[in-house]
Short mmCIF file of C-alpha atoms in Angstrom, two decimals:
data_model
loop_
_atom_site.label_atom_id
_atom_site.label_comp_id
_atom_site.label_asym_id
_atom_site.label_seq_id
_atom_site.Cartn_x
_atom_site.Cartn_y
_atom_site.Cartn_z
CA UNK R 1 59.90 -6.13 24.60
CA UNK R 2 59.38 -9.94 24.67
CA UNK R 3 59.54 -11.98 22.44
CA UNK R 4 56.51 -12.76 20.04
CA UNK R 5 55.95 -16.56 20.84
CA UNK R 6 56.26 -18.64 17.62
CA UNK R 7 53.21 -20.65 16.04
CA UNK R 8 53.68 -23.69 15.65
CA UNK R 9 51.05 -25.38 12.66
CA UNK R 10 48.34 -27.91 13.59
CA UNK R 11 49.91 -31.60 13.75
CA UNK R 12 48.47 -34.98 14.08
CA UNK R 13 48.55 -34.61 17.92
CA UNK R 14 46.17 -31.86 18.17
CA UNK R 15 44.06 -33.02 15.12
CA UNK R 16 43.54 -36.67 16.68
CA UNK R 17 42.33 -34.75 19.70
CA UNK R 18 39.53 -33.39 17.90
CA UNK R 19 36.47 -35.01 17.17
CA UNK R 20 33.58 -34.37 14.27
CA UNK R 21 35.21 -30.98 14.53
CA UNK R 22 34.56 -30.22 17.89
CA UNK R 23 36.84 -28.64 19.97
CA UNK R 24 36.93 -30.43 23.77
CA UNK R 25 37.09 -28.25 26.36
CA UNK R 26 40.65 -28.27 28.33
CA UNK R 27 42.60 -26.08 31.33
CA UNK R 28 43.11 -23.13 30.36
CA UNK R 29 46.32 -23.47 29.94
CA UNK R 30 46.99 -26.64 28.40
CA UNK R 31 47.81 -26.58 25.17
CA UNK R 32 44.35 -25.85 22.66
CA UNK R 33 43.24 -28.87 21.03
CA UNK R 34 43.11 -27.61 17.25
CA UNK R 35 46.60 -28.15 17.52
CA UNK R 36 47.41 -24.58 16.68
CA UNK R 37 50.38 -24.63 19.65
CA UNK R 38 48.68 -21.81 21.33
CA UNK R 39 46.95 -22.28 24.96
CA UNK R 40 43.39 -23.39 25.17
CA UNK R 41 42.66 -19.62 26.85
CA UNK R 42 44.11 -17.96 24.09
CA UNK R 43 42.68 -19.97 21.36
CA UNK R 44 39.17 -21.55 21.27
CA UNK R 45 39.02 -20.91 24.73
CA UNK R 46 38.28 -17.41 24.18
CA UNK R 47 34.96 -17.53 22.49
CA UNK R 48 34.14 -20.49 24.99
CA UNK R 49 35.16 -17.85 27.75
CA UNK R 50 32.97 -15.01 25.81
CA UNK R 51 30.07 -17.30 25.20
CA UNK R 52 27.26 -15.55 27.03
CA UNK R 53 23.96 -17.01 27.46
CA UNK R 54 21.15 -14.91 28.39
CA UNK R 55 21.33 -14.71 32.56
CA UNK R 56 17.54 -15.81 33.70
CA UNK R 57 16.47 -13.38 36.40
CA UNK R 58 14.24 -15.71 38.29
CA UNK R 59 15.62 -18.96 37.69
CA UNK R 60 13.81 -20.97 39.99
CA UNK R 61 10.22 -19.46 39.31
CA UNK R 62 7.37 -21.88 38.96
CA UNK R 63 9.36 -24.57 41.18
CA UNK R 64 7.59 -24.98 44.63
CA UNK R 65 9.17 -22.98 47.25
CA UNK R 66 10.87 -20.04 45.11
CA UNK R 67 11.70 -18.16 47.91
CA UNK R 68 13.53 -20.73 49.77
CA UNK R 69 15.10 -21.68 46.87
CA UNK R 70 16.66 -18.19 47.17
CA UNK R 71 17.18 -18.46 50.40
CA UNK R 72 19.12 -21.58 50.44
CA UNK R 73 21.28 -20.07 47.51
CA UNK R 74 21.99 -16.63 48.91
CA UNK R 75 21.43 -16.68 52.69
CA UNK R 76 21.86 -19.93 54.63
CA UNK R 77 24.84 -21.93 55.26
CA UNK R 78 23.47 -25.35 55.99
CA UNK R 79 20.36 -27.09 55.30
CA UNK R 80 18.84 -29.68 53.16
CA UNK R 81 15.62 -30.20 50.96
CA UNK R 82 14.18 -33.90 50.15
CA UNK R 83 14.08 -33.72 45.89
CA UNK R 84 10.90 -34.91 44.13
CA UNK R 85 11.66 -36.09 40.35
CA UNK R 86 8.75 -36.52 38.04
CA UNK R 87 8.09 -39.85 37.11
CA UNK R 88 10.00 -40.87 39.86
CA UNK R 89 13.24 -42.41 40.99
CA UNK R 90 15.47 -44.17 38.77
CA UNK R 91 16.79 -47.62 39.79
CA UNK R 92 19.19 -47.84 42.01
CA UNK R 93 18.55 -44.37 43.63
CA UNK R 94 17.32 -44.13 46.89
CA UNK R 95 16.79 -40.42 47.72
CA UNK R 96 17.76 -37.26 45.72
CA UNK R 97 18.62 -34.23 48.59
CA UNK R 98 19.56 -30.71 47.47
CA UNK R 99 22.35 -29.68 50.17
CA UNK R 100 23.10 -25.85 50.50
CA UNK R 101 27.02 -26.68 49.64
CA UNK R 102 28.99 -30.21 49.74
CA UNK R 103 32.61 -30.63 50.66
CA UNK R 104 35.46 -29.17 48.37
CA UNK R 105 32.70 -27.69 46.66
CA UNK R 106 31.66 -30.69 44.73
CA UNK R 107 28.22 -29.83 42.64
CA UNK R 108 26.85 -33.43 43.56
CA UNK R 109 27.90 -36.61 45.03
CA UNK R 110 26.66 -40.04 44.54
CA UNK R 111 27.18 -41.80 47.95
CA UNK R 112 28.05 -44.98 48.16
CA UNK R 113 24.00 -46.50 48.51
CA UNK R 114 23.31 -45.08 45.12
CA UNK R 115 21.37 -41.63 47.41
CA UNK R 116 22.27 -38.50 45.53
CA UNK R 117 23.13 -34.81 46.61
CA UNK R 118 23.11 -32.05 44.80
CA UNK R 119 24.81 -28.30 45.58
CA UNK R 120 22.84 -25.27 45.06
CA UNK R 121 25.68 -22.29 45.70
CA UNK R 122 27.58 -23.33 43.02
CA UNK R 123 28.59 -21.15 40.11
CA UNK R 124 26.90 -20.71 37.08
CA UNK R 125 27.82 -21.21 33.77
CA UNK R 126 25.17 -20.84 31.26
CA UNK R 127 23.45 -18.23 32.98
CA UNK R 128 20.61 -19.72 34.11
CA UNK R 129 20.93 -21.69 37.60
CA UNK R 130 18.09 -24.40 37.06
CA UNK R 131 19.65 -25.62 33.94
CA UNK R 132 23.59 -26.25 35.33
CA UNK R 133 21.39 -27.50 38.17
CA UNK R 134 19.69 -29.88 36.53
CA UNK R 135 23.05 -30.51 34.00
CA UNK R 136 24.60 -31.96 37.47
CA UNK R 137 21.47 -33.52 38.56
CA UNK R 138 21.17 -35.84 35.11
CA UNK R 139 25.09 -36.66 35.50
CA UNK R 140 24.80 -37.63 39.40
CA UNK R 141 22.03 -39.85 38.56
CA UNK R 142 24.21 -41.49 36.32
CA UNK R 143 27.70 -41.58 37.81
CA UNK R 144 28.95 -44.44 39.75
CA UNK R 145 27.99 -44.64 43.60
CA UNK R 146 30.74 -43.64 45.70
CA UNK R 147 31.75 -40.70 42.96
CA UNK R 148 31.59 -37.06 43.29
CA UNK R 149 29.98 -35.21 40.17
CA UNK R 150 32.92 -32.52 38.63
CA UNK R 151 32.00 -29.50 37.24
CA UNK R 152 31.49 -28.77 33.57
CA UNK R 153 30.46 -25.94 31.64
CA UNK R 154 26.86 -26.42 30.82
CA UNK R 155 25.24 -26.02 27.49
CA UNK R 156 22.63 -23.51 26.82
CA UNK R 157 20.24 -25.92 25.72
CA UNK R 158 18.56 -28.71 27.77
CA UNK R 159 16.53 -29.35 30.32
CA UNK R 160 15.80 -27.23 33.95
CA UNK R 161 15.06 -28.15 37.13
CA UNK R 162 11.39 -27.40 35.97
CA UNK R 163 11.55 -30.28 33.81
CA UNK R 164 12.91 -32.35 36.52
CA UNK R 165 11.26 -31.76 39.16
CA UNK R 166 7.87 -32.67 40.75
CA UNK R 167 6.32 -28.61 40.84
CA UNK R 168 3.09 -30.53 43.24
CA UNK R 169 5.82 -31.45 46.04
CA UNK R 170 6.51 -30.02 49.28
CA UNK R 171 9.63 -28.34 49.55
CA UNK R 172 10.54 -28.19 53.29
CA UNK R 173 14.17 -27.36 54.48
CA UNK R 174 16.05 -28.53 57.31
CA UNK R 175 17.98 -26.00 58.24
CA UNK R 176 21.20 -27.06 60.30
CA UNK R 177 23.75 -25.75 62.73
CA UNK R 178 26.62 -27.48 61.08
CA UNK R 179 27.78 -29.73 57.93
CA UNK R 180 27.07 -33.02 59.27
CA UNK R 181 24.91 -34.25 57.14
CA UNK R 182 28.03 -34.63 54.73
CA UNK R 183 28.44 -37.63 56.57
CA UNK R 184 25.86 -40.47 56.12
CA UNK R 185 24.85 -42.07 59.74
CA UNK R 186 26.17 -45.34 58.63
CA UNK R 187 29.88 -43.85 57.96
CA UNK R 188 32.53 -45.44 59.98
CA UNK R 189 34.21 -41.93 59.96
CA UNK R 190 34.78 -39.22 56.99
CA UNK R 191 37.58 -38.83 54.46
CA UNK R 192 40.36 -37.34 55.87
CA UNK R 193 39.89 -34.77 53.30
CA UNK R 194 36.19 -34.53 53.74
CA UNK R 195 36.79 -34.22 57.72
CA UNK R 196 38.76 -31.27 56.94
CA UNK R 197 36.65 -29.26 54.54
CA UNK R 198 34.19 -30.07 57.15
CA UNK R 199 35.82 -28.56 60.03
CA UNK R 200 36.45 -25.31 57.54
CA UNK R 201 32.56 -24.73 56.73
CA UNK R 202 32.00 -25.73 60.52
CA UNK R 203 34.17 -22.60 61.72
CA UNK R 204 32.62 -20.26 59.16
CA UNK R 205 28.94 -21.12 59.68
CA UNK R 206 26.52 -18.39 60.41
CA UNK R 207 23.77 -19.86 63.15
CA UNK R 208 20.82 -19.61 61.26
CA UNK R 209 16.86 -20.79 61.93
CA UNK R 210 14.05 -20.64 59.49
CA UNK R 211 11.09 -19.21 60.95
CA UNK R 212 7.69 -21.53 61.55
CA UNK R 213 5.24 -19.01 62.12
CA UNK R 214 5.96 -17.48 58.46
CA UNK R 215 6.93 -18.45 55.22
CA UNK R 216 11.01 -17.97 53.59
CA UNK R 217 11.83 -16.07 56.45
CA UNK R 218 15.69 -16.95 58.51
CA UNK R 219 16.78 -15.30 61.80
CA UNK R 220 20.78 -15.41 61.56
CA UNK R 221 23.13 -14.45 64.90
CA UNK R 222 26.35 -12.18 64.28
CA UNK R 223 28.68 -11.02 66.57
CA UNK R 224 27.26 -7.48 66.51
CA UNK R 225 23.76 -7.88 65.88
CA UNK R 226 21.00 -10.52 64.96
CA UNK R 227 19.12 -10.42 61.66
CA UNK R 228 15.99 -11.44 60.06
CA UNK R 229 16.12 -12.24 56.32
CA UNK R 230 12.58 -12.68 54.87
CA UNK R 231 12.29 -13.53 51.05
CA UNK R 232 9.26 -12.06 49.62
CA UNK R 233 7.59 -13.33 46.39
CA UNK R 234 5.48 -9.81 45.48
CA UNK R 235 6.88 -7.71 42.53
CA UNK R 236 9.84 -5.55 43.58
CA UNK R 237 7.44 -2.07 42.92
CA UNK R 238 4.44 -3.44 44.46
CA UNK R 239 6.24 -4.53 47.61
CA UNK R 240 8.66 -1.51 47.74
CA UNK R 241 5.32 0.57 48.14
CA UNK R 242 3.79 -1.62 50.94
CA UNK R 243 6.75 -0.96 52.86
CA UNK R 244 6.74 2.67 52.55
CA UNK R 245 3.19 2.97 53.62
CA UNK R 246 4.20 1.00 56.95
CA UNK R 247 7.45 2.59 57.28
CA UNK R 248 6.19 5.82 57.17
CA UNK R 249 3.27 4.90 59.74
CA UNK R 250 5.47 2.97 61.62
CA UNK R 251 4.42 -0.51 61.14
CA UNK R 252 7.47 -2.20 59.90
CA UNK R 253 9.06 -3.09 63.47
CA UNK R 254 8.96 -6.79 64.39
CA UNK R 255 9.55 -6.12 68.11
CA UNK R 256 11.19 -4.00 70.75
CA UNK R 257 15.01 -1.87 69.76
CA UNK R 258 14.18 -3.75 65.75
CA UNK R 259 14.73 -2.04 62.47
CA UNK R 260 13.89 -2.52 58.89
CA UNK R 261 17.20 -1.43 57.36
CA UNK R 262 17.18 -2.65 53.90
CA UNK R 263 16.82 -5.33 51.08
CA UNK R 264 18.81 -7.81 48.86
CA UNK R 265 17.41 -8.14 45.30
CA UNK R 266 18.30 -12.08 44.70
CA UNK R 267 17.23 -14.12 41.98
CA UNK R 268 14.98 -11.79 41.03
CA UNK R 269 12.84 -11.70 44.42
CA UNK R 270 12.99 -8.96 47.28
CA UNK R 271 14.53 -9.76 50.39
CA UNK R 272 13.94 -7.14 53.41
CA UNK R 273 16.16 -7.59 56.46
CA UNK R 274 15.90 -6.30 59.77
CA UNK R 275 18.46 -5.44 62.39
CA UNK R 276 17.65 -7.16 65.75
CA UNK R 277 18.99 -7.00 68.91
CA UNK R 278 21.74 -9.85 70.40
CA UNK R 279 19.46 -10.92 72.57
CA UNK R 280 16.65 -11.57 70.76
CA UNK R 281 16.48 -15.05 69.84
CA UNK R 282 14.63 -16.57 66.39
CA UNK R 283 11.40 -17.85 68.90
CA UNK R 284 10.91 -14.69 69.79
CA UNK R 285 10.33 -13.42 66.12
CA UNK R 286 7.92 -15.65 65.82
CA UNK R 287 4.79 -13.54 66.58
CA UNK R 288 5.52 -10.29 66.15
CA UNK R 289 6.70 -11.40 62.39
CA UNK R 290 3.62 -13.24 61.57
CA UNK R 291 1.78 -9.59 63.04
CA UNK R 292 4.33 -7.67 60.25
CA UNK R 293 2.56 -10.57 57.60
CA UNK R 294 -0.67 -9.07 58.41
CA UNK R 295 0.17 -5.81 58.05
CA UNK R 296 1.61 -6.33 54.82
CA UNK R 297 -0.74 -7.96 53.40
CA UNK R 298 -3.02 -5.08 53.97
CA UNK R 299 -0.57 -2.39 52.77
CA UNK R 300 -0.06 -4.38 49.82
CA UNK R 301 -3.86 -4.50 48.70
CA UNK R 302 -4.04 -0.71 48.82
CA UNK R 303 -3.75 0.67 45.10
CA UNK R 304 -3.98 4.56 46.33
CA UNK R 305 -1.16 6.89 45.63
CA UNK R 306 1.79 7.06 47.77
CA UNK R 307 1.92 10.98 50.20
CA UNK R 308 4.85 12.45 50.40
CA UNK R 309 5.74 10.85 53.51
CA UNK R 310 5.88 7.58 51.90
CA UNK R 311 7.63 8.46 48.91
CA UNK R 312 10.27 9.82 51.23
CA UNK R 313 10.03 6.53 52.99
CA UNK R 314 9.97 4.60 49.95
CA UNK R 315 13.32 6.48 48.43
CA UNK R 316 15.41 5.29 51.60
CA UNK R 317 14.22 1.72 51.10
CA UNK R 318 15.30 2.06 46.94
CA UNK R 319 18.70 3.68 47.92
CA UNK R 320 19.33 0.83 50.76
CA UNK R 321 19.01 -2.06 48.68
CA UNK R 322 21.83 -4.40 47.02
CA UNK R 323 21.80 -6.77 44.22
CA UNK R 324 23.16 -9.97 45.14
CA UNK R 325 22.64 -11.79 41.70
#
């Protein structure tokens, strides 16, 4: 058996350490700083760790674009979204760019002109995305140029990203093949620990292209197959039935040897996805996806009961979905 680990009491160390009787937040593994000789994990640490806000299931509803929002979170590797703020831009800041993911997984970076990006697929702590979002979007605007923005754990009060943001502006992604935009045009070269990290996300990048003739919709190339990921922004029942009625007539192919084999529930929106051949490239979704739009937005406007065809239809469709978040 080991040996029970002795207490030691609270001395002037750990009591100087705290402040108006707030406990900092350390590793968790460094000593707690109550003082009470125990580690931070095993001492206030543990309610910090059980703290558990209420998770928001759509956390970027009423922002414009929701379903790219989701998209950008969940499904793309590399793109980038010019940021609106209300009231405008502070001094001193040029531009404010949301960025899929930034090197060594930094949640922002203030570049060296003062131009701010901020990371969407990074964790959550409070349970609801738009406020550690727009935690890390108040501290960037802040921090020092030149300075990456490290993570914290949020508090559940504060503002959102709907308090932040401009809900009237465009939100248009750029969707790349790569990471280079990590790297401002003006750079003499990257950090040899960017260039690295860069190289990484390079390798692992899935080619991906956002469609023009619809809206939230990516074509992605595999080895084995091609995809098309379409967020939707219709209530999970309402659009689960549309699909049955054109599954079971047929209607839900977007072109020759194509399949509709499923859905991601993400952020609280539907995402369908379709198998597509190798060879079939994202400009040749183009039509026959805005010709599925058409026929969805017909089989969604029907309010008559489903036959038994389509419930069958509509049962593979539940049992072939997964819950990303």
């Amino acid at each position: 058996m080991a040996k029970k680990r002795p207490q030691t009491k609270a001395g002037k160390t750990g009591q100087a350490q705290v402040t108006n009787g707030e406990i900092p937040v350390v590793g968790a593994r460094e000593p707690c700083p109550c003082g009470s000789g125990r580690r931070y994990k095993a001492c206030h640490g543990r309610a910090a760790a059980h703290a558990v806000t209420e998770l928001v299931q759509r956390p970027f509803e009423g922002l414009a674009g929701e379903c790219d929002w989701v998209a950008l979170r969940e499904l793309v590797p590399a793109a980038t979204v010019p940021l609106t703020l209300k009231g405008g831009l502070p001094e001193g800041v040029p531009s404010v760019t949301l960025a899929t993911v930034l090197p060594m997984a930094w949640p922002a970076l203030r570049r060296d002109d003062g131009s701010v990006l901020l990371a969407l697929q990074n964790d959550s702590t409070s349970g609801d995305l738009a406020r550690d979002l727009a935690d890390t979007l108040q501290r960037a605007l802040e921090t020092e140029p030149g300075t990456p923005v490290p993570p914290r754990r949020v508090p559940a009060e504060g503002p959102r990203l709907q308090d932040l943001l401009d809900a009237d502006a465009a939100f248009a992604p750029e969707v790349y093949s790569g990471f280079e935009f990590w790297i401002p045009q003006s750079s003499d070269g990257a950090d040899p620990e960017v260039a690295a990290s860069l190289e990484r996300a390079n390798a692992a990048a899935i080619p991906t292209v956002k469609l023009a003739s619809v809206d939230s919709a990516y074509w992605c190339e595999t080895p084995d197959k091609n995809h098309l990921r379409w967020v939707m922004p219709y209530p999970e029942e309402k659009l689960l039935d549309a699909l049955a009625r054109l599954q079971a007539a047929g209607g839900t192919s977007i072109g020759a040897d194509t399949r509709l084999v499923g859905s991601f529930r993400a952020h609280g929106l539907m995402v369908p996805v379709w198998d597509l051949p190798t060879s079939m490239t994202a400009e040749e979704c183009e039509k026959p996806a805005a010709e599925f739009a058409e026929r969805l937005t017909e089989a969604l406007a029907s309010d008559a009961p489903l036959t038994a065809e389509e419930r069958r239809a509509r049962g593979g469709l539940t049992n072939r979905q997964v819950t990303l978040s």
